[in-house]
């Protein structure tokens, strides 16, 4: 997927629209999802322009990958969800129902989360 610089998360990174920021480092920003699915629902995004995990894994330099992964763990710690457990999830492309074409990882927590996937038709 090619990167669309007009996507909503690019606008958040440029400060053109606000977000409820939770954490930030040189390479990543964490903020609350506008439509939370669980008591804690935060998005962690790289500051670089990557459309999805496939793009990020192939093209991000090592320092950006490290900064992003550290931000994931730090954000979970800051949110207080590590003891109870939580889920980190990224949607990719059409089958993954990715809505925003800037790589992001959802952090869900604050309650038992149930099964990871509901099989089709069940
Ligand atoms: P996904 O389907 O994985 O691309 O999820 C995109 C998520 O982004 C979805 O849970 C709602 C959230 N979202 C969309 N627009 C905004 C926004 O303007 N601000 C915030 N904080 N979250 C947004």
JSON list of C-alpha atoms and ligand atoms in Angstrom, two decimals, residues 8-9 12 17-19 31-35 41 43 91 97-100 104 106, ligand 1:
[
{"chain": "A", "resi": 8, "resn": "UNK", "atom": "CA", "xyz": [-6.08, 11.21, 9.82]},
{"chain": "A", "resi": 9, "resn": "UNK", "atom": "CA", "xyz": [-3.07, 9.98, 11.82]},
{"chain": "A", "resi": 12, "resn": "UNK", "atom": "CA", "xyz": [-2.54, 14.19, 14.20]},
{"chain": "A", "resi": 17, "resn": "UNK", "atom": "CA", "xyz": [-6.09, 17.82, 14.59]},
{"chain": "A", "resi": 18, "resn": "UNK", "atom": "CA", "xyz": [-5.94, 17.12, 18.33]},
{"chain": "A", "resi": 19, "resn": "UNK", "atom": "CA", "xyz": [-5.50, 13.83, 20.13]},
{"chain": "A", "resi": 31, "resn": "UNK", "atom": "CA", "xyz": [-3.09, 8.40, 22.07]},
{"chain": "A", "resi": 32, "resn": "UNK", "atom": "CA", "xyz": [-6.58, 7.23, 23.03]},
{"chain": "A", "resi": 33, "resn": "UNK", "atom": "CA", "xyz": [-8.82, 5.79, 20.35]},
{"chain": "A", "resi": 34, "resn": "UNK", "atom": "CA", "xyz": [-11.72, 8.09, 19.47]},
{"chain": "A", "resi": 35, "resn": "UNK", "atom": "CA", "xyz": [-14.12, 5.13, 19.60]},
{"chain": "A", "resi": 41, "resn": "UNK", "atom": "CA", "xyz": [-8.05, 1.48, 24.16]},
{"chain": "A", "resi": 43, "resn": "UNK", "atom": "CA", "xyz": [-3.31, 3.54, 19.55]},
{"chain": "A", "resi": 91, "resn": "UNK", "atom": "CA", "xyz": [-5.16, -4.48, 11.30]},
{"chain": "A", "resi": 97, "resn": "UNK", "atom": "CA", "xyz": [-10.36, -4.15, 7.92]},
{"chain": "A", "resi": 98, "resn": "UNK", "atom": "CA", "xyz": [-7.69, -1.48, 8.32]},
{"chain": "A", "resi": 99, "resn": "UNK", "atom": "CA", "xyz": [-9.47, 1.89, 8.27]},
{"chain": "A", "resi": 100, "resn": "UNK", "atom": "CA", "xyz": [-6.61, 4.33, 8.73]},
{"chain": "A", "resi": 104, "resn": "UNK", "atom": "CA", "xyz": [-0.88, 1.61, 14.20]},
{"chain": "A", "resi": 106, "resn": "UNK", "atom": "CA", "xyz": [-4.20, -1.01, 19.17]},
{"chain": "B", "resi": 1, "resn": "LIG", "atom": "P1", "xyz": [-8.17, 0.36, 12.16]},
{"chain": "B", "resi": 1, "resn": "LIG", "atom": "O1", "xyz": [-9.47, -0.28, 11.75]},
{"chain": "B", "resi": 1, "resn": "LIG", "atom": "O2", "xyz": [-7.22, -0.64, 12.77]},
{"chain": "B", "resi": 1, "resn": "LIG", "atom": "O3", "xyz": [-7.55, 1.17, 11.04]},
{"chain": "B", "resi": 1, "resn": "LIG", "atom": "O4", "xyz": [-8.54, 1.34, 13.35]},
{"chain": "B", "resi": 1, "resn": "LIG", "atom": "C1", "xyz": [-8.54, 2.73, 13.25]},
{"chain": "B", "resi": 1, "resn": "LIG", "atom": "C2", "xyz": [-8.91, 3.28, 14.60]},
{"chain": "B", "resi": 1, "resn": "LIG", "atom": "O5", "xyz": [-8.66, 4.68, 14.58]},
{"chain": "B", "resi": 1, "resn": "LIG", "atom": "C3", "xyz": [-10.38, 3.11, 15.00]},
{"chain": "B", "resi": 1, "resn": "LIG", "atom": "O6", "xyz": [-10.44, 2.30, 16.18]},
{"chain": "B", "resi": 1, "resn": "LIG", "atom": "C4", "xyz": [-10.87, 4.51, 15.29]},
{"chain": "B", "resi": 1, "resn": "LIG", "atom": "C5", "xyz": [-9.60, 5.32, 15.39]},
{"chain": "B", "resi": 1, "resn": "LIG", "atom": "N1", "xyz": [-9.71, 6.69, 14.89]},
{"chain": "B", "resi": 1, "resn": "LIG", "atom": "C6", "xyz": [-10.16, 7.08, 13.68]},
{"chain": "B", "resi": 1, "resn": "LIG", "atom": "N2", "xyz": [-10.09, 8.41, 13.55]},
{"chain": "B", "resi": 1, "resn": "LIG", "atom": "C7", "xyz": [-9.57, 8.86, 14.72]},
{"chain": "B", "resi": 1, "resn": "LIG", "atom": "C8", "xyz": [-9.24, 10.17, 15.19]},
{"chain": "B", "resi": 1, "resn": "LIG", "atom": "O7", "xyz": [-9.42, 11.19, 14.53]},
{"chain": "B", "resi": 1, "resn": "LIG", "atom": "N3", "xyz": [-8.72, 10.24, 16.45]},
{"chain": "B", "resi": 1, "resn": "LIG", "atom": "C9", "xyz": [-8.52, 9.14, 17.22]},
{"chain": "B", "resi": 1, "resn": "LIG", "atom": "N4", "xyz": [-8.00, 9.33, 18.44]},
{"chain": "B", "resi": 1, "resn": "LIG", "atom": "N5", "xyz": [-8.80, 7.90, 16.80]},
{"chain": "B", "resi": 1, "resn": "LIG", "atom": "C10", "xyz": [-9.33, 7.78, 15.56]}
]
